[in-house]
């Protein structure tokens, strides 16, 4: 009974953000507003360019459209609330809003994770089994893989949300972050529930490890297949089809690992928040630039789209 009362005592949390210095608030607001607008506009352009070009209606670009959509949602889960807090000079987020934000953030974070693995499988089939590509990676499989990614992501997010709802928060309810992040909430609880903490910390790592293992296996087979190609031109052509995806994978998992290590090693109140910017804001912002610069088909589609609009 006491546990339940302790949990209900707090109707809100306080998001400390990056700095409490009032002179830096305008700079932080302008910087994150700019990055958010670039992220949304860049990913929307990728979506519109692919949708309007019929020759890009292939599995590879189908997954890219979904990745761009997820990146928009991923960033929109956290940045607008942070901008509102800075503008209103309020650090408060309600208990319900905090749990909801954490849940939605987990959904799109896992979707990013799974979509990158699915895109790696698509490249594996295209390069290693080109004659059977259209047969294996058909429209039905694409929809099935996308639905599976959504189902697992939503299930995981709801599982973590239910666990957090059972926890007791007491004492310090200040979150040294710019959004309600699962790891930060688990550190605020005074509930001594080992199974709950194990699930909260282990399951996200396991899901990321499964996806990353699938990506590593796919690229191991891709590299083995490319090595068997005799001509240098053939090797370059084969590798160029997955260069953009490989760049995004490297950026996403390296920044994610950096956040995980920094939060575990560095005991600074703002270190985790600063590190999280890389994979929550910078990575979704850079994805459109990576694909537009490294992928000739997307680059041409964007040029046609912009020429048509001007």
CSV table of C-alpha atoms in Angstrom, one decimal:
chain,number,residue,atom,x,y,z
A,1,UNK,CA,0.0,0.0,0.0
A,2,UNK,CA,2.9,2.3,0.9
A,3,UNK,CA,4.5,1.6,-2.5
A,4,UNK,CA,1.4,2.6,-4.4
A,5,UNK,CA,1.1,5.8,-2.4
A,6,UNK,CA,4.8,6.6,-3.1
A,7,UNK,CA,4.3,6.2,-6.8
A,8,UNK,CA,1.2,8.4,-6.9
A,9,UNK,CA,2.8,11.2,-4.8
A,10,UNK,CA,4.6,12.5,-7.9
A,11,UNK,CA,2.4,13.9,-10.6
A,12,UNK,CA,5.3,15.2,-12.6
A,13,UNK,CA,9.1,15.0,-13.3
A,14,UNK,CA,11.6,17.7,-14.0
A,15,UNK,CA,13.7,17.4,-17.2
A,16,UNK,CA,17.0,19.2,-16.4
A,17,UNK,CA,18.1,19.3,-20.0
A,18,UNK,CA,21.7,20.3,-21.0
A,19,UNK,CA,22.4,23.4,-19.0
A,20,UNK,CA,20.8,25.4,-16.3
A,21,UNK,CA,22.7,28.5,-17.5
A,22,UNK,CA,19.9,31.0,-18.6
A,23,UNK,CA,22.3,32.6,-21.1
A,24,UNK,CA,22.7,29.4,-23.1
A,25,UNK,CA,19.0,28.6,-23.4
A,26,UNK,CA,18.4,30.7,-26.5
A,27,UNK,CA,21.5,29.1,-28.2
A,28,UNK,CA,20.2,25.6,-27.3
A,29,UNK,CA,16.7,26.5,-28.5
A,30,UNK,CA,18.0,27.8,-31.9
A,31,UNK,CA,20.4,24.9,-32.4
A,32,UNK,CA,17.8,22.2,-31.8
A,33,UNK,CA,15.0,24.0,-33.7
A,34,UNK,CA,17.4,24.2,-36.7
A,35,UNK,CA,18.4,20.5,-36.4
A,36,UNK,CA,14.8,19.4,-36.0
A,37,UNK,CA,13.6,21.4,-39.1
A,38,UNK,CA,16.5,20.0,-41.2
A,39,UNK,CA,15.6,16.5,-40.0
A,40,UNK,CA,11.9,16.8,-40.8
A,41,UNK,CA,12.5,18.6,-44.2
A,42,UNK,CA,15.3,16.3,-45.3
A,43,UNK,CA,13.4,13.0,-44.5
A,44,UNK,CA,10.2,14.4,-46.1
A,45,UNK,CA,12.1,15.2,-49.3
A,46,UNK,CA,13.5,11.6,-49.3
A,47,UNK,CA,9.9,10.2,-48.9
A,48,UNK,CA,8.4,12.5,-51.6
A,49,UNK,CA,11.3,11.9,-54.0
A,50,UNK,CA,10.9,8.1,-53.8
A,51,UNK,CA,7.1,8.2,-53.9
A,52,UNK,CA,7.0,10.4,-57.0
A,53,UNK,CA,9.5,8.3,-59.0
A,54,UNK,CA,8.0,5.0,-60.1
A,55,UNK,CA,11.4,3.4,-60.9
A,56,UNK,CA,12.2,3.7,-57.2
A,57,UNK,CA,9.3,1.6,-56.2
A,58,UNK,CA,11.5,-1.3,-55.2
A,59,UNK,CA,11.9,-3.1,-51.8
A,60,UNK,CA,15.1,-1.2,-51.0
A,61,UNK,CA,13.4,2.2,-51.3
A,62,UNK,CA,10.2,0.9,-49.7
A,63,UNK,CA,12.3,0.3,-46.6
A,64,UNK,CA,14.1,3.6,-47.0
A,65,UNK,CA,10.7,5.5,-47.1
A,66,UNK,CA,9.7,3.8,-43.9
A,67,UNK,CA,13.1,4.5,-42.3
A,68,UNK,CA,12.7,8.2,-43.1
A,69,UNK,CA,9.2,8.3,-41.7
A,70,UNK,CA,10.4,6.6,-38.5
A,71,UNK,CA,13.3,9.1,-38.2
A,72,UNK,CA,10.8,12.0,-38.3
A,73,UNK,CA,8.7,10.4,-35.6
A,74,UNK,CA,11.7,9.4,-33.6
A,75,UNK,CA,12.9,13.0,-33.4
A,76,UNK,CA,9.4,14.4,-33.0
A,77,UNK,CA,9.0,12.4,-29.8
A,78,UNK,CA,11.6,14.3,-27.9
A,79,UNK,CA,12.6,17.6,-29.5
A,80,UNK,CA,9.3,19.5,-29.6
A,81,UNK,CA,8.7,19.0,-25.9
A,82,UNK,CA,12.2,20.2,-25.1
A,83,UNK,CA,11.7,23.3,-27.3
A,84,UNK,CA,8.4,24.0,-25.5
A,85,UNK,CA,10.1,23.7,-22.1
A,86,UNK,CA,12.9,26.1,-23.1
A,87,UNK,CA,10.4,28.6,-24.6
A,88,UNK,CA,8.1,28.5,-21.5
A,89,UNK,CA,11.0,28.3,-19.1
A,90,UNK,CA,9.5,25.2,-17.6
A,91,UNK,CA,11.3,21.9,-16.9
A,92,UNK,CA,8.1,20.1,-15.9
A,93,UNK,CA,6.7,17.0,-17.6
A,94,UNK,CA,3.7,15.2,-16.2
A,95,UNK,CA,4.0,11.6,-15.0
A,96,UNK,CA,1.6,10.4,-17.7
A,97,UNK,CA,3.3,12.4,-20.5
A,98,UNK,CA,6.7,11.1,-19.3
A,99,UNK,CA,5.7,7.5,-19.5
A,100,UNK,CA,3.9,8.1,-22.8
A,101,UNK,CA,7.0,9.8,-24.3
A,102,UNK,CA,9.2,6.9,-23.1
A,103,UNK,CA,6.9,4.4,-24.7
A,104,UNK,CA,6.6,6.1,-28.0
A,105,UNK,CA,10.4,6.8,-28.1
A,106,UNK,CA,11.1,3.0,-27.5
A,107,UNK,CA,8.7,2.1,-30.4
A,108,UNK,CA,10.6,4.2,-32.9
A,109,UNK,CA,14.0,3.5,-31.5
A,110,UNK,CA,13.4,-0.3,-32.0
A,111,UNK,CA,11.8,0.3,-35.4
A,112,UNK,CA,15.0,2.1,-36.5
A,113,UNK,CA,17.0,-0.9,-35.2
A,114,UNK,CA,14.8,-3.5,-37.0
A,115,UNK,CA,14.6,-1.6,-40.3
A,116,UNK,CA,18.3,-1.3,-40.5
A,117,UNK,CA,18.5,-5.1,-40.1
A,118,UNK,CA,15.8,-5.7,-42.7
A,119,UNK,CA,17.5,-3.4,-45.2
A,120,UNK,CA,20.8,-5.3,-44.6
A,121,UNK,CA,18.9,-8.5,-45.5
A,122,UNK,CA,17.5,-6.8,-48.6
A,123,UNK,CA,21.0,-5.9,-49.8
A,124,UNK,CA,22.2,-9.5,-49.0
A,125,UNK,CA,19.6,-11.1,-51.2
A,126,UNK,CA,20.2,-8.4,-54.0
A,127,UNK,CA,23.9,-9.0,-54.1
A,128,UNK,CA,24.3,-12.7,-53.2
A,129,UNK,CA,21.1,-14.0,-55.0
A,130,UNK,CA,20.4,-11.4,-57.7
A,131,UNK,CA,18.6,-13.9,-60.0
A,132,UNK,CA,16.1,-14.7,-57.2
A,133,UNK,CA,15.8,-11.3,-55.7
A,134,UNK,CA,12.4,-10.4,-57.0
A,135,UNK,CA,11.1,-13.8,-56.1
A,136,UNK,CA,12.5,-13.8,-52.5
A,137,UNK,CA,12.0,-10.1,-51.6
A,138,UNK,CA,8.5,-9.7,-53.0
A,139,UNK,CA,5.8,-7.2,-51.9
A,140,UNK,CA,4.3,-9.7,-49.5
A,141,UNK,CA,7.6,-10.3,-47.7
A,142,UNK,CA,8.3,-6.6,-47.4
A,143,UNK,CA,4.9,-5.9,-45.8
A,144,UNK,CA,5.4,-8.9,-43.5
A,145,UNK,CA,8.8,-7.8,-42.3
A,146,UNK,CA,7.5,-4.3,-41.8
A,147,UNK,CA,4.6,-5.5,-39.7
A,148,UNK,CA,6.8,-7.8,-37.7
A,149,UNK,CA,9.1,-4.9,-36.9
A,150,UNK,CA,6.1,-2.8,-35.7
A,151,UNK,CA,4.6,-5.6,-33.6
A,152,UNK,CA,7.9,-6.4,-31.8
A,153,UNK,CA,8.7,-2.7,-31.3
A,154,UNK,CA,5.2,-2.0,-29.8
A,155,UNK,CA,5.2,-5.1,-27.7
A,156,UNK,CA,8.6,-4.2,-26.2
A,157,UNK,CA,7.6,-0.6,-25.6
A,158,UNK,CA,4.4,-1.6,-23.8
A,159,UNK,CA,6.3,-4.2,-21.8
A,160,UNK,CA,8.8,-1.6,-20.5
A,161,UNK,CA,6.0,0.9,-19.9
A,162,UNK,CA,4.1,-1.6,-17.7
A,163,UNK,CA,7.2,-2.3,-15.7
A,164,UNK,CA,7.9,1.4,-15.2
A,165,UNK,CA,4.3,1.9,-14.0
A,166,UNK,CA,4.9,-0.7,-11.3
A,167,UNK,CA,8.0,1.0,-10.0
A,168,UNK,CA,8.1,3.3,-7.0
A,169,UNK,CA,9.7,6.8,-7.4
A,170,UNK,CA,10.8,8.5,-4.2
A,171,UNK,CA,13.2,11.3,-3.3
A,172,UNK,CA,14.8,12.9,-6.4
A,173,UNK,CA,12.4,13.2,-9.4
A,174,UNK,CA,14.8,15.3,-11.5
A,175,UNK,CA,15.8,13.6,-14.7
A,176,UNK,CA,19.3,14.7,-15.9
A,177,UNK,CA,18.2,14.5,-19.6
A,178,UNK,CA,16.1,16.3,-22.2
A,179,UNK,CA,13.5,13.5,-22.4
A,180,UNK,CA,12.1,10.6,-20.4
A,181,UNK,CA,14.6,7.9,-21.2
A,182,UNK,CA,14.2,4.4,-19.9
A,183,UNK,CA,17.6,4.1,-18.3
A,184,UNK,CA,17.3,7.4,-16.5
A,185,UNK,CA,13.9,6.4,-15.1
A,186,UNK,CA,15.3,3.1,-13.8
A,187,UNK,CA,18.0,5.0,-11.9
A,188,UNK,CA,15.4,7.2,-10.2
A,189,UNK,CA,13.3,4.4,-8.8
A,190,UNK,CA,13.8,3.1,-5.2
A,191,UNK,CA,12.0,-0.2,-6.0
A,192,UNK,CA,14.2,-3.2,-5.2
A,193,UNK,CA,12.9,-5.4,-7.9
A,194,UNK,CA,15.7,-7.3,-9.6
A,195,UNK,CA,13.6,-9.0,-12.3
A,196,UNK,CA,12.1,-5.7,-13.4
A,197,UNK,CA,15.5,-4.0,-13.6
A,198,UNK,CA,16.9,-7.0,-15.4
A,199,UNK,CA,14.2,-6.7,-18.1
A,200,UNK,CA,14.6,-2.9,-18.4
A,201,UNK,CA,18.3,-3.1,-19.0
A,202,UNK,CA,18.8,-6.5,-20.7
A,203,UNK,CA,15.9,-6.6,-23.2
A,204,UNK,CA,16.9,-3.5,-25.2
A,205,UNK,CA,20.5,-4.7,-25.4
A,206,UNK,CA,19.3,-8.2,-26.6
A,207,UNK,CA,17.1,-6.7,-29.3
A,208,UNK,CA,19.9,-4.4,-30.5
A,209,UNK,CA,22.3,-7.4,-30.5
A,210,UNK,CA,20.0,-9.6,-32.5
A,211,UNK,CA,19.5,-6.9,-35.2
A,212,UNK,CA,23.2,-6.1,-35.3
A,213,UNK,CA,24.1,-9.7,-35.5
A,214,UNK,CA,21.8,-10.1,-38.5
A,215,UNK,CA,23.5,-7.0,-40.1
A,216,UNK,CA,27.0,-8.4,-39.5
A,217,UNK,CA,26.0,-11.8,-41.0
A,218,UNK,CA,24.4,-10.1,-44.0
A,219,UNK,CA,27.5,-8.0,-44.7
A,220,UNK,CA,29.8,-11.0,-44.1
A,221,UNK,CA,28.0,-12.8,-46.9
A,222,UNK,CA,28.0,-9.6,-49.1
A,223,UNK,CA,31.8,-9.1,-48.7
A,224,UNK,CA,32.4,-12.8,-49.5
A,225,UNK,CA,30.2,-12.5,-52.6
A,226,UNK,CA,31.9,-9.3,-53.7
A,227,UNK,CA,35.4,-10.8,-53.3
A,228,UNK,CA,34.4,-13.5,-55.8
A,229,UNK,CA,33.7,-10.9,-58.5
A,230,UNK,CA,36.6,-10.7,-60.9
A,231,UNK,CA,36.4,-7.1,-62.2
A,232,UNK,CA,37.1,-4.0,-60.1
A,233,UNK,CA,34.2,-2.3,-61.8
A,234,UNK,CA,31.9,-5.1,-60.8
A,235,UNK,CA,33.1,-5.0,-57.2
A,236,UNK,CA,32.6,-1.3,-57.0
A,237,UNK,CA,29.1,-1.5,-58.5
A,238,UNK,CA,28.1,-4.2,-56.0
A,239,UNK,CA,29.4,-2.4,-53.0
A,240,UNK,CA,28.0,1.0,-54.0
A,241,UNK,CA,24.5,-0.4,-53.7
A,242,UNK,CA,24.9,-0.9,-49.9
A,243,UNK,CA,27.4,2.0,-49.1
A,244,UNK,CA,24.7,4.3,-47.9
A,245,UNK,CA,23.1,1.7,-45.7
A,246,UNK,CA,26.5,0.7,-44.2
A,247,UNK,CA,27.2,4.4,-43.4
A,248,UNK,CA,23.9,4.8,-41.6
A,249,UNK,CA,24.4,1.5,-39.7
A,250,UNK,CA,27.9,2.6,-38.6
A,251,UNK,CA,26.6,5.9,-37.4
A,252,UNK,CA,23.5,4.5,-35.6
A,253,UNK,CA,25.2,1.7,-33.7
A,254,UNK,CA,28.4,3.6,-32.9
A,255,UNK,CA,26.5,6.5,-31.4
A,256,UNK,CA,24.1,4.2,-29.6
A,257,UNK,CA,27.1,2.3,-28.1
A,258,UNK,CA,28.7,5.6,-27.2
A,259,UNK,CA,25.6,6.6,-25.2
A,260,UNK,CA,25.4,3.2,-23.5
A,261,UNK,CA,29.1,3.3,-22.5
A,262,UNK,CA,29.0,7.0,-21.4
A,263,UNK,CA,25.9,6.5,-19.2
A,264,UNK,CA,27.6,3.5,-17.5
A,265,UNK,CA,31.1,4.9,-17.1
A,266,UNK,CA,30.7,8.7,-16.8
A,267,UNK,CA,28.8,9.9,-13.7
A,268,UNK,CA,28.0,13.4,-15.0
A,269,UNK,CA,24.5,14.7,-14.8
A,270,UNK,CA,24.5,16.0,-18.3
A,271,UNK,CA,26.9,13.6,-20.0
A,272,UNK,CA,24.1,11.1,-21.0
A,273,UNK,CA,21.9,13.8,-22.4
A,274,UNK,CA,24.8,15.3,-24.5
A,275,UNK,CA,25.7,11.8,-25.8
A,276,UNK,CA,22.1,11.0,-26.6
A,277,UNK,CA,21.9,13.9,-29.0
A,278,UNK,CA,24.1,11.9,-31.5
A,279,UNK,CA,21.7,9.1,-32.1
A,280,UNK,CA,18.4,10.9,-31.3
A,281,UNK,CA,19.0,14.0,-33.3
A,282,UNK,CA,22.2,14.0,-35.3
A,283,UNK,CA,21.8,10.5,-36.9
A,284,UNK,CA,18.2,11.1,-38.2
A,285,UNK,CA,19.3,14.5,-39.5
A,286,UNK,CA,22.3,13.1,-41.4
A,287,UNK,CA,20.5,10.1,-42.9
A,288,UNK,CA,18.9,12.1,-45.9
A,289,UNK,CA,22.3,13.7,-46.6
A,290,UNK,CA,24.0,10.3,-46.6
A,291,UNK,CA,21.5,8.8,-49.0
A,292,UNK,CA,21.4,11.8,-51.3
A,293,UNK,CA,25.2,12.1,-51.5
A,294,UNK,CA,26.0,8.4,-51.8
A,295,UNK,CA,23.0,7.0,-53.8
A,296,UNK,CA,22.8,8.3,-57.4
A,297,UNK,CA,19.2,7.2,-57.8
A,298,UNK,CA,18.0,9.1,-54.7
A,299,UNK,CA,20.1,12.1,-55.8
A,300,UNK,CA,18.5,12.2,-59.2
A,301,UNK,CA,15.1,11.8,-57.8
A,302,UNK,CA,15.7,14.7,-55.4
A,303,UNK,CA,16.9,16.9,-58.2
A,304,UNK,CA,13.8,16.1,-60.3
A,305,UNK,CA,11.6,16.8,-57.3
A,306,UNK,CA,13.2,20.1,-56.6
A,307,UNK,CA,13.2,21.1,-60.2
A,308,UNK,CA,9.5,20.3,-60.4
A,309,UNK,CA,8.7,22.4,-57.3
A,310,UNK,CA,10.8,25.4,-58.4
